[in-house]
Amino acid sequence: MQPVIEVQNLSKNFTIRYREDWRVYTYSKQAVRNVSFSVFPGEILAIVGESGSGKTTLGKMMVNLVRPSSGQILLNGQPVQRLSQRRFQPLRHLIQMVFQNPYASLNPMMTVREHLEEALRLADVTDPHAIEQEIQQLTQLVKLSPQVLTEYPDQLSGGECRRVNLARILARRPRILILDEPVASLDFAIKQIIVDLLLELHQKLGLTYIWISHDLEIVQAVAHRILVMFDGEILEEIPRDGSRRDGCGHPYTEILFTAAHRLHTWEQEDFSTLGAVLPQPTAGTTMASRERGCRFRSFCQRYRTIGRPKLCRETPPRFKTVSQNHLVRCHFPWIENPEVTPK
Amino acid sequence: MDLMVEGVSIALQRGEELAYPARRISFTVKPGEFLGLVGESGSGKSLTMLALLGLESCSPGVVEGRVRYRSEQGQLYPLEGLSHYVRWHGGLPRKRTAAWQRTVYRRMKPLLGRRIAIILQDAHKTLNPFLRIEDQLLEMVARQGRADAEKAGWWGRWRQRRSIHQQLRQEALRLLKALHFRDPERVLRAYPHQLSGGMAQRVSLALALASRPEFIILDEPTTGLDVTLQAALVDLIRQLKQERRLSGIIVSHDLMFVGKVTERMAIMFSGELWEIGPTHNVIHPDFPWKHPYTSYLLSFARQKRRGSAGPAFQNVLWQRPKQGCPLRKSCPVYLHQLDMEQRRQCDSADPSPVPVFPEHYIRCWQYAWEEQKHAAGY
């Protein structure tokens, strides 16, 4: 099958300037490092990782809101990373992004109806009768009550606001949606409802989702494939059901899943042991000093238990295939018995 | 140390209509104990929490009840309890708001930011956008430092005189490290708008902890935090409870998180408390006595896979029935399990809290009947 999006060796450097003591300092922060993956039509691809790991930047690069420093993005085989905003305009029918903060992406001076009308105008629907019909359809599609149409964004609840955003985006009939934390900071019941709605739309309209999230519970239930990101790198690619069964994986994924599991069990578990699991840098090291070798190793429990092998210190790891479609960027991806001799 | 809340009601007035976003809320938080206040959004939990400290801004606000706080030294601070500022005219309250505000402010002043720390839901609103994190954090650390310096006497102060700024900075860095910041130096330099939501959340937590409070109030502490940080927060709160005998209130809709750190849990819906009891009993799926709304909440937390959890309970803030249990219109037990006789009971009167376990109260007629049977010797 032909992938709809192909990302090849994508990187992004941000230059950050700050002032201190009347001098200006600059430093460069690499938000995304050499990321490659592809998305197939009709798929739900989840990207998980801690905050600040570059998930959102990656999403923004795919809709041409952030220009990549290097690398390629192919949309339906067409390279788009150097297109101007104007040239990208026709492709916005193909790919759209739903942002994390729904209130920030709506104009506080416009009613919901005006938002939808504007979106439809951009989709070249000009006939007032057609606009009226489309608005009807869209509100039904996202299950929004018609009273909401006359309201302003600050009158909406969190769930309604997300529905309005979805409706506005669906007005352009995109094929691919990038959902940036679609259900974060929602109440449990509304979270469930929005997830159900998104899955229904996925079925009904045949959309492709890139689901950026840190909520592992939902991601595990929903996604076809999971990419795990840490500090701008993809560390692991997990196929749907192979996640924890084959006993392999990256130590960071291990941390994520353990923490999620302990938070979601009923027993009052002892969290004091979790201190060992949580990523804690060894004293005196920062991320910036990790130019050689595995970048994760200062947080890595496995690296310490197997005796700090030279391989981890010297060579940056490449992806290893541990089972079908399951890729791990680690020198020692086996959890059970790491058969290694420290060198 | 301990906070005593006795029958607090908050009123909202819209024309001639009156609604209670919090109605006769009573609970006690004991030293070294955390209370979880759980409910869905719009259930009035945040408003209750703000009202405890006289920070709520709705009109007319608190109309009855009182709140008292007992400090570590055993001194009793009355916080609310100003019902003499409210006169009732034809069923509507008239409150001398300005005088009330002034009095509450005077009462709160020695406590807030010193003995009691509070973390609001939107962390970006708690931070001053014009100051670097360093300046804000060091101010709080320094305030505590001054208290320490007074204890140290003149010789202690003389010894410390040179490197006060450095020491404060070290203290601040230590705090940020405890909150799992990867690069604390950079955070200290940043302005609030440069931080992400989760980082701002943790910074405001650091601000709160810098004043070394005895009592802490957290409003939705997990928003914007990812799983590893949530687990770290659980760890941190447990540690603080052990080390400093910190007590507090956690207001959240995340049942599982609250279940991990609190000793007691209160379930709130539609402005009323429906169940309050030991956390283990309230959230454990095998515990036999549960309020119908609690089991509804648990059905969301328990399911791993998606699927809807039955019809939702309806919030009756403005359409509260004149008599009977206000939840009965959407209560699955009332609709499907009870016979006519029992339903008549539900229709006739509001249930009162029934003890089902030591310190565990449920407001539901089902348990009131069991209680009556016990009393009759069944």
mmCIF file of C-alpha atoms in Angstrom, chain A residues 18-20 27 29 49-51 185-190 192 196 199 214 216-217 220-221 230 255-256 259-260 262-272 274-275 278-280 287 299, chain B residues 39-41 132 180 182 186 189 223-232 234-235 238 253 256-257 259-260 262 279-280 283-285 293 296-298 300-308:
data_model
loop_
_atom_site.group_PDB
_atom_site.id
_atom_site.type_symbol
_atom_site.label_atom_id
_atom_site.label_comp_id
_atom_site.label_asym_id
_atom_site.label_seq_id
_atom_site.Cartn_x
_atom_site.Cartn_y
_atom_site.Cartn_z
ATOM 1 C CA TYR A 18 17.702 35.076 25.883
ATOM 2 C CA ARG A 19 19.032 38.081 27.727
ATOM 3 C CA GLU A 20 20.858 38.023 30.946
ATOM 4 C CA TYR A 27 21.706 28.453 21.932
ATOM 5 C CA LYS A 29 17.698 23.306 20.751
ATOM 6 C CA GLY A 49 6.020 10.747 24.725
ATOM 7 C CA GLU A 50 6.527 13.106 27.630
ATOM 8 C CA SER A 51 5.886 16.820 27.291
ATOM 9 C CA SER A 185 -7.744 17.879 30.437
ATOM 10 C CA LEU A 186 -11.275 16.703 29.760
ATOM 11 C CA ASP A 187 -13.532 15.179 32.327
ATOM 12 C CA PHE A 188 -13.747 11.329 32.254
ATOM 13 C CA ALA A 189 -17.270 11.114 30.826
ATOM 14 C CA ILE A 190 -16.694 13.751 28.158
ATOM 15 C CA GLN A 192 -15.076 8.943 26.598
ATOM 16 C CA ASP A 196 -16.155 7.599 20.672
ATOM 17 C CA LEU A 199 -13.622 6.804 16.224
ATOM 18 C CA HIS A 214 0.443 11.218 26.481
ATOM 19 C CA LEU A 216 -1.431 5.690 27.236
ATOM 20 C CA GLU A 217 -4.740 4.153 28.310
ATOM 21 C CA GLN A 220 -3.527 1.596 23.611
ATOM 22 C CA ALA A 221 -7.226 1.092 23.104
ATOM 23 C CA PHE A 230 11.825 10.920 23.680
ATOM 24 C CA ILE A 255 8.931 3.342 32.215
ATOM 25 C CA LEU A 256 5.894 4.852 30.517
ATOM 26 C CA ALA A 259 3.859 4.350 35.459
ATOM 27 C CA ALA A 260 0.540 4.202 33.597
ATOM 28 C CA ARG A 262 0.509 1.656 38.494
ATOM 29 C CA LEU A 263 -1.696 4.715 38.245
ATOM 30 C CA HIS A 264 -4.560 2.676 36.866
ATOM 31 C CA THR A 265 -4.716 -0.329 39.151
ATOM 32 C CA TRP A 266 -7.023 -0.581 42.113
ATOM 33 C CA GLU A 267 -4.582 -1.697 44.721
ATOM 34 C CA GLN A 268 -2.882 0.966 46.790
ATOM 35 C CA GLU A 269 0.465 0.092 45.325
ATOM 36 C CA ASP A 270 3.769 0.966 46.787
ATOM 37 C CA PHE A 271 5.027 3.862 44.746
ATOM 38 C CA SER A 272 8.318 4.155 46.562
ATOM 39 C CA LEU A 274 8.769 3.786 41.284
ATOM 40 C CA GLY A 275 11.575 6.188 42.060
ATOM 41 C CA LEU A 278 11.277 7.097 36.786
ATOM 42 C CA PRO A 279 13.817 8.770 34.542
ATOM 43 C CA GLN A 280 16.347 10.458 36.739
ATOM 44 C CA MET A 287 21.125 15.991 27.950
ATOM 45 C CA PHE A 299 18.105 7.752 32.416
ATOM 46 C CA GLY B 39 -16.776 14.929 40.724
ATOM 47 C CA GLU B 40 -17.302 15.768 37.099
ATOM 48 C CA SER B 41 -16.833 19.256 35.753
ATOM 49 C CA ARG B 132 11.231 35.431 35.487
ATOM 50 C CA HIS B 180 11.704 16.249 37.999
ATOM 51 C CA ARG B 182 15.421 18.094 33.414
ATOM 52 C CA ARG B 186 16.763 27.055 32.101
ATOM 53 C CA ARG B 189 15.679 31.940 33.522
ATOM 54 C CA THR B 223 -3.832 18.522 34.062
ATOM 55 C CA GLY B 224 -1.033 18.715 31.550
ATOM 56 C CA LEU B 225 1.179 16.234 33.377
ATOM 57 C CA ASP B 226 2.086 13.057 31.559
ATOM 58 C CA VAL B 227 2.009 9.637 33.187
ATOM 59 C CA THR B 228 5.547 9.552 34.484
ATOM 60 C CA LEU B 229 5.125 12.956 36.095
ATOM 61 C CA GLN B 230 1.798 11.952 37.587
ATOM 62 C CA ALA B 231 3.487 8.961 39.161
ATOM 63 C CA ALA B 232 6.240 11.254 40.397
ATOM 64 C CA VAL B 234 2.068 10.655 43.751
ATOM 65 C CA ASP B 235 5.486 9.818 45.106
ATOM 66 C CA ARG B 238 3.316 10.657 49.861
ATOM 67 C CA HIS B 253 -11.836 14.428 38.309
ATOM 68 C CA MET B 256 -7.411 6.888 40.076
ATOM 69 C CA PHE B 257 -4.887 9.607 40.845
ATOM 70 C CA GLY B 259 -7.191 7.211 45.000
ATOM 71 C CA LYS B 260 -3.428 6.879 45.118
ATOM 72 C CA THR B 262 -5.642 10.437 49.663
ATOM 73 C CA THR B 279 -10.597 6.060 49.943
ATOM 74 C CA HIS B 280 -10.047 2.355 49.844
ATOM 75 C CA ILE B 283 -13.002 3.293 45.107
ATOM 76 C CA HIS B 284 -12.672 -0.440 45.629
ATOM 77 C CA PRO B 285 -14.925 -2.282 43.180
ATOM 78 C CA TYR B 293 -23.349 7.969 41.361
ATOM 79 C CA TYR B 296 -21.294 5.386 37.718
ATOM 80 C CA LEU B 297 -17.969 7.189 38.214
ATOM 81 C CA LEU B 298 -16.148 3.920 38.824
ATOM 82 C CA PHE B 300 -15.528 4.965 33.709
ATOM 83 C CA ALA B 301 -12.320 4.391 35.565
ATOM 84 C CA ARG B 302 -12.553 0.626 35.499
ATOM 85 C CA GLN B 303 -13.064 -0.081 31.846
ATOM 86 C CA LYS B 304 -9.884 -0.567 29.910
ATOM 87 C CA ARG B 305 -11.472 -0.672 26.512
ATOM 88 C CA ARG B 306 -13.854 1.899 25.174
ATOM 89 C CA GLY B 307 -17.613 1.617 25.285
ATOM 90 C CA SER B 308 -20.218 3.824 26.862
#
